[in-house]
Amino acid sequence: MTDGNENGPAGGPRQALNRRRLLQGTAGTFGAALASVGIYKMIDGMVEPPDRPTASEGPPVQEQYILQNEQVAMVDESAVHSSSGTIAVRVPALHDHVITAKLKVPANAKALQEAQHQLESAIVALEREYPPTPTGVGVTVAWGIPYFHHYVPTLGKGSGFFKAGTRYPSYLPVDLMTSKTEGRTVYAVQDARTFPSDQPPPGFGPVRLEQNDVAVLLRSDTLANITAASNAIFGTGSNQAGSLFKVTSIRQGFSGGGFFGKQGLPSKLALAANIPGAQSIPRQAQGFLGFATTLVSNMGPDNIANLETLPGFTDQWPNGYFKQGTTMHLSHLFQNLEAWYEKSYPRYSDRVQAMLLPGLKPAPAPGTYALQPPGPTVAQVAEGVKRYHAYGHTGSMSEVDSTTKQETSNYGKSYPSGTTIPVRGDFDTLDNPFHYTSDPTGDHYSPKPAAGLHFIQFQPTIGIFNIVRLAMDGHYPGMTLPVSPRSIHAGVNSVLNTTHRQNYLVPPRRHRSFPLAEFLT
């Protein structure tokens, strides 16, 4: 993880953009918003895409959430790629967009099966031109509980997966672990909930627990490729699929840009938008808070986040319909950079201890810092609270988001104790809270840029996400730490303000378009 105190160069993107240029195209109708990118159009002129390795031949993997051909860089103490670097970091795509929608399709078998064909045809045509890699465009189609509840009430046709007449929600993947703990059937995807430290900004109202039918995540090093994918799926032209959807939000953002010695996008764009506290963002930081979020040691390896990979997590092994799928949590949070860098945690050591673990003594010069697995146990976190009256963000979750013993997957892969299970896909944003919303009043839309995070995490079950997120607030099964969850002593919680949450089921690539519609009658 990296932190620092370097500022961007004078002039150029560091200077605040004039308001007209900054906000160009960020408000208005959905069509205008889809065609515009506002401040994000600066990115391709600011940063050269990483020199990615050549993509391997062969069909795409079935896991939609895996961005193929993602680069791993070895970075040094200053978070820059180096032949002497010792810390492995995944180099994410520079551009990230999420588009959420409700369906405009009649809830009958014929209409849904036609929609299934139309959407899949549009994506297949897109992928003929753009491979699912950072140099092309990665497409992940995730489906919300409202889709299954409203559009797939009963499976009329039997199959090798389900009996004819299977009703919602019985066809969804079962979370075996949570079901055992709670003594009832709990499914891998659950409705979103709030958490003890959730607190929107003043005047926002309660956290919005969204009810979208679908969310599409697009990732690429090139904005033009993102635009092509957006048009293919949500445009209304010939061979496009936009007639199927009523778009509810467009969420845009970025990640990285500084791993190879250049000024990173968080620093450049926050300075360009004149965000309070921007001058303190480390020059090469991957994210606004100055810490790398894609450390290889902190990301689930291989396909470990699949529904079926680890034995005993769900019922999808060996032949589940959703095998090679996963679950996704999507939320939006504002990040208070002034509080983080200047008021609550003014020293680098303060930020390291808040982000990682109290008691750490980093070198005086800001640089790369990582907790190597296995991290502290829950008991050790509790002992740390007794000694320091505080806990760290990453440390609080280390045991509950990882394997607690050596595990052999259903595919025969061995994972040591302390292997991270979830895969993060979050990205920084200047949306406030979205680039576009169909409900500007309810979403408290503002054209004024604000430092934020579109948080995305993939994991085998939402039950795992809930356990990990509760640990971030010091809440564990059978124990609650004696620290207020919004205290400056509770990791990074005090500088985050959550506004929106929703959970999704991500099918395998073969079932990404209107899953289960083929079984309707």
PDB file of C-alpha atoms in Angstrom, residues 342-482:
ATOM      1  CA  GLU A 342      -5.081  17.162   7.212  1.00  0.00           C
ATOM      2  CA  LYS A 343      -7.438  16.887  10.183  1.00  0.00           C
ATOM      3  CA  SER A 344      -7.860  13.342  11.493  1.00  0.00           C
ATOM      4  CA  TYR A 345      -4.663  11.636  10.257  1.00  0.00           C
ATOM      5  CA  PRO A 346      -2.109  14.376   9.457  1.00  0.00           C
ATOM      6  CA  ARG A 347       0.979  12.154   9.707  1.00  0.00           C
ATOM      7  CA  TYR A 348       1.862   9.311   7.372  1.00  0.00           C
ATOM      8  CA  SER A 349       2.199   6.954  10.341  1.00  0.00           C
ATOM      9  CA  ASP A 350      -1.346   7.888  11.439  1.00  0.00           C
ATOM     10  CA  ARG A 351      -2.698   6.889   8.049  1.00  0.00           C
ATOM     11  CA  VAL A 352      -0.739   3.631   7.932  1.00  0.00           C
ATOM     12  CA  GLN A 353      -2.083   2.643  11.350  1.00  0.00           C
ATOM     13  CA  ALA A 354      -5.656   3.593  10.436  1.00  0.00           C
ATOM     14  CA  MET A 355      -5.519   1.775   7.117  1.00  0.00           C
ATOM     15  CA  LEU A 356      -3.591  -1.288   8.307  1.00  0.00           C
ATOM     16  CA  LEU A 357      -2.944  -1.876  11.991  1.00  0.00           C
ATOM     17  CA  PRO A 358      -2.269   0.255  15.093  1.00  0.00           C
ATOM     18  CA  GLY A 359       1.239   0.021  16.470  1.00  0.00           C
ATOM     19  CA  LEU A 360       2.952  -0.204  13.087  1.00  0.00           C
ATOM     20  CA  LYS A 361       6.023   1.999  12.755  1.00  0.00           C
ATOM     21  CA  PRO A 362       6.576   2.738   9.069  1.00  0.00           C
ATOM     22  CA  ALA A 363       9.659   4.494   7.780  1.00  0.00           C
ATOM     23  CA  PRO A 364       9.356   8.287   8.000  1.00  0.00           C
ATOM     24  CA  ALA A 365       9.340   8.643   4.223  1.00  0.00           C
ATOM     25  CA  PRO A 366       5.997   7.640   2.690  1.00  0.00           C
ATOM     26  CA  GLY A 367       6.140   4.584   0.493  1.00  0.00           C
ATOM     27  CA  THR A 368       4.789   1.112  -0.139  1.00  0.00           C
ATOM     28  CA  TYR A 369       3.433  -0.764   2.856  1.00  0.00           C
ATOM     29  CA  ALA A 370       1.622  -4.084   2.896  1.00  0.00           C
ATOM     30  CA  LEU A 371       0.273  -6.568   5.409  1.00  0.00           C
ATOM     31  CA  GLN A 372       1.429  -9.942   4.163  1.00  0.00           C
ATOM     32  CA  PRO A 373      -0.936 -12.879   4.756  1.00  0.00           C
ATOM     33  CA  PRO A 374      -1.971 -14.241   7.054  1.00  0.00           C
ATOM     34  CA  GLY A 375      -2.998 -11.015   8.745  1.00  0.00           C
ATOM     35  CA  PRO A 376      -3.997 -10.616  12.373  1.00  0.00           C
ATOM     36  CA  THR A 377      -6.629 -12.899  13.854  1.00  0.00           C
ATOM     37  CA  VAL A 378      -9.794 -11.488  15.393  1.00  0.00           C
ATOM     38  CA  ALA A 379      -8.307 -12.216  18.812  1.00  0.00           C
ATOM     39  CA  GLN A 380      -5.211 -10.207  17.908  1.00  0.00           C
ATOM     40  CA  VAL A 381      -7.351  -7.317  16.673  1.00  0.00           C
ATOM     41  CA  ALA A 382      -9.196  -7.351  19.996  1.00  0.00           C
ATOM     42  CA  GLU A 383      -5.877  -7.355  21.871  1.00  0.00           C
ATOM     43  CA  GLY A 384      -4.788  -4.391  19.764  1.00  0.00           C
ATOM     44  CA  VAL A 385      -7.886  -2.480  20.830  1.00  0.00           C
ATOM     45  CA  LYS A 386      -7.025  -3.116  24.486  1.00  0.00           C
ATOM     46  CA  ARG A 387      -3.517  -1.768  23.948  1.00  0.00           C
ATOM     47  CA  TYR A 388      -4.065   1.052  21.461  1.00  0.00           C
ATOM     48  CA  HIS A 389      -7.818   1.770  21.817  1.00  0.00           C
ATOM     49  CA  ALA A 390      -8.045   1.497  18.026  1.00  0.00           C
ATOM     50  CA  TYR A 391      -8.066  -0.954  15.135  1.00  0.00           C
ATOM     51  CA  GLY A 392      -6.983  -0.743  11.502  1.00  0.00           C
ATOM     52  CA  HIS A 393      -9.152  -1.079   8.423  1.00  0.00           C
ATOM     53  CA  THR A 394      -7.324  -3.929   6.663  1.00  0.00           C
ATOM     54  CA  GLY A 395      -6.350  -5.696   9.864  1.00  0.00           C
ATOM     55  CA  SER A 396      -9.929  -5.808  11.112  1.00  0.00           C
ATOM     56  CA  MET A 397     -10.970  -7.892   8.086  1.00  0.00           C
ATOM     57  CA  SER A 398      -7.889 -10.063   7.559  1.00  0.00           C
ATOM     58  CA  GLU A 399      -9.182 -13.229   9.201  1.00  0.00           C
ATOM     59  CA  VAL A 400     -12.792 -13.089   8.001  1.00  0.00           C
ATOM     60  CA  ASP A 401     -12.025 -12.403   4.320  1.00  0.00           C
ATOM     61  CA  SER A 402      -9.465 -15.205   4.013  1.00  0.00           C
ATOM     62  CA  THR A 403      -9.072 -18.948   4.326  1.00  0.00           C
ATOM     63  CA  THR A 404      -8.409 -19.908   7.948  1.00  0.00           C
ATOM     64  CA  LYS A 405      -6.644 -23.141   7.044  1.00  0.00           C
ATOM     65  CA  GLN A 406      -5.117 -24.723   3.973  1.00  0.00           C
ATOM     66  CA  GLU A 407      -7.915 -25.336   1.472  1.00  0.00           C
ATOM     67  CA  THR A 408      -7.988 -27.517  -1.634  1.00  0.00           C
ATOM     68  CA  SER A 409     -10.493 -26.209  -4.149  1.00  0.00           C
ATOM     69  CA  ASN A 410     -12.937 -28.319  -6.100  1.00  0.00           C
ATOM     70  CA  TYR A 411     -10.561 -27.820  -9.040  1.00  0.00           C
ATOM     71  CA  GLY A 412      -7.624 -29.354  -7.114  1.00  0.00           C
ATOM     72  CA  LYS A 413      -5.811 -26.063  -6.421  1.00  0.00           C
ATOM     73  CA  SER A 414      -4.270 -25.740  -2.942  1.00  0.00           C
ATOM     74  CA  TYR A 415      -4.564 -22.420  -1.125  1.00  0.00           C
ATOM     75  CA  PRO A 416      -2.571 -21.749   2.068  1.00  0.00           C
ATOM     76  CA  SER A 417      -4.137 -20.361   5.221  1.00  0.00           C
ATOM     77  CA  GLY A 418      -4.601 -16.605   4.906  1.00  0.00           C
ATOM     78  CA  THR A 419      -5.475 -16.619   1.189  1.00  0.00           C
ATOM     79  CA  THR A 420      -7.838 -13.752   0.408  1.00  0.00           C
ATOM     80  CA  ILE A 421     -11.183 -14.848  -1.047  1.00  0.00           C
ATOM     81  CA  PRO A 422     -12.926 -11.695  -2.386  1.00  0.00           C
ATOM     82  CA  VAL A 423     -11.788  -9.839  -5.516  1.00  0.00           C
ATOM     83  CA  ARG A 424     -12.069  -6.068  -5.494  1.00  0.00           C
ATOM     84  CA  GLY A 425     -13.008  -4.093  -8.583  1.00  0.00           C
ATOM     85  CA  ASP A 426     -13.642  -0.655  -7.081  1.00  0.00           C
ATOM     86  CA  PHE A 427     -12.519   2.635  -8.594  1.00  0.00           C
ATOM     87  CA  ASP A 428     -12.280   6.305  -7.664  1.00  0.00           C
ATOM     88  CA  THR A 429     -14.719   8.821  -9.063  1.00  0.00           C
ATOM     89  CA  LEU A 430     -15.578  12.510  -9.198  1.00  0.00           C
ATOM     90  CA  ASP A 431     -19.276  11.682  -9.702  1.00  0.00           C
ATOM     91  CA  ASN A 432     -21.622  13.338  -7.227  1.00  0.00           C
ATOM     92  CA  PRO A 433     -22.832  10.697  -6.658  1.00  0.00           C
ATOM     93  CA  PHE A 434     -23.316   9.536 -10.281  1.00  0.00           C
ATOM     94  CA  HIS A 435     -22.396  10.855 -13.715  1.00  0.00           C
ATOM     95  CA  TYR A 436     -26.064  10.447 -14.669  1.00  0.00           C
ATOM     96  CA  THR A 437     -29.158   9.485 -12.716  1.00  0.00           C
ATOM     97  CA  SER A 438     -32.786   9.063 -13.766  1.00  0.00           C
ATOM     98  CA  ASP A 439     -33.745  10.289 -10.272  1.00  0.00           C
ATOM     99  CA  PRO A 440     -31.626  13.390  -9.593  1.00  0.00           C
ATOM    100  CA  THR A 441     -33.722  14.440  -6.592  1.00  0.00           C
ATOM    101  CA  GLY A 442     -33.716  11.073  -4.858  1.00  0.00           C
ATOM    102  CA  ASP A 443     -30.025  10.499  -5.595  1.00  0.00           C
ATOM    103  CA  HIS A 444     -29.097  14.079  -4.573  1.00  0.00           C
ATOM    104  CA  TYR A 445     -27.315  14.615  -7.871  1.00  0.00           C
ATOM    105  CA  SER A 446     -24.961  17.574  -8.112  1.00  0.00           C
ATOM    106  CA  PRO A 447     -22.778  18.699 -11.032  1.00  0.00           C
ATOM    107  CA  LYS A 448     -20.092  19.749  -8.544  1.00  0.00           C
ATOM    108  CA  PRO A 449     -17.288  17.147  -8.558  1.00  0.00           C
ATOM    109  CA  ALA A 450     -16.641  15.276  -5.329  1.00  0.00           C
ATOM    110  CA  ALA A 451     -14.058  12.696  -4.283  1.00  0.00           C
ATOM    111  CA  GLY A 452     -15.752   9.329  -4.091  1.00  0.00           C
ATOM    112  CA  LEU A 453     -15.478   5.602  -4.590  1.00  0.00           C
ATOM    113  CA  HIS A 454     -17.646   3.246  -6.599  1.00  0.00           C
ATOM    114  CA  PHE A 455     -16.983   0.170  -4.504  1.00  0.00           C
ATOM    115  CA  ILE A 456     -17.231  -3.229  -6.213  1.00  0.00           C
ATOM    116  CA  GLN A 457     -16.387  -6.572  -4.675  1.00  0.00           C
ATOM    117  CA  PHE A 458     -16.852 -10.102  -5.975  1.00  0.00           C
ATOM    118  CA  GLN A 459     -17.147 -13.045  -3.584  1.00  0.00           C
ATOM    119  CA  PRO A 460     -18.788 -16.501  -3.545  1.00  0.00           C
ATOM    120  CA  THR A 461     -21.704 -15.289  -1.409  1.00  0.00           C
ATOM    121  CA  ILE A 462     -23.127 -12.037  -0.107  1.00  0.00           C
ATOM    122  CA  GLY A 463     -23.007 -13.715   3.290  1.00  0.00           C
ATOM    123  CA  ILE A 464     -19.215 -13.423   3.077  1.00  0.00           C
ATOM    124  CA  PHE A 465     -19.460  -9.765   2.100  1.00  0.00           C
ATOM    125  CA  ASN A 466     -21.722  -9.037   5.077  1.00  0.00           C
ATOM    126  CA  ILE A 467     -19.340 -10.736   7.528  1.00  0.00           C
ATOM    127  CA  VAL A 468     -16.349  -8.836   6.136  1.00  0.00           C
ATOM    128  CA  ARG A 469     -18.178  -5.507   6.086  1.00  0.00           C
ATOM    129  CA  LEU A 470     -19.352  -5.964   9.694  1.00  0.00           C
ATOM    130  CA  ALA A 471     -15.744  -6.685  10.706  1.00  0.00           C
ATOM    131  CA  MET A 472     -14.798  -3.308   9.230  1.00  0.00           C
ATOM    132  CA  ASP A 473     -17.093  -1.862  11.931  1.00  0.00           C
ATOM    133  CA  GLY A 474     -15.634  -4.035  14.683  1.00  0.00           C
ATOM    134  CA  HIS A 475     -18.599  -6.443  14.723  1.00  0.00           C
ATOM    135  CA  TYR A 476     -17.734 -10.153  14.741  1.00  0.00           C
ATOM    136  CA  PRO A 477     -19.835 -13.245  15.461  1.00  0.00           C
ATOM    137  CA  GLY A 478     -20.168 -13.289  19.233  1.00  0.00           C
ATOM    138  CA  MET A 479     -18.065 -10.153  19.823  1.00  0.00           C
ATOM    139  CA  THR A 480     -18.188  -6.398  19.229  1.00  0.00           C
ATOM    140  CA  LEU A 481     -15.095  -4.278  19.703  1.00  0.00           C
ATOM    141  CA  PRO A 482     -15.495  -1.399  22.201  1.00  0.00           C
TER     142      PRO A 482
END
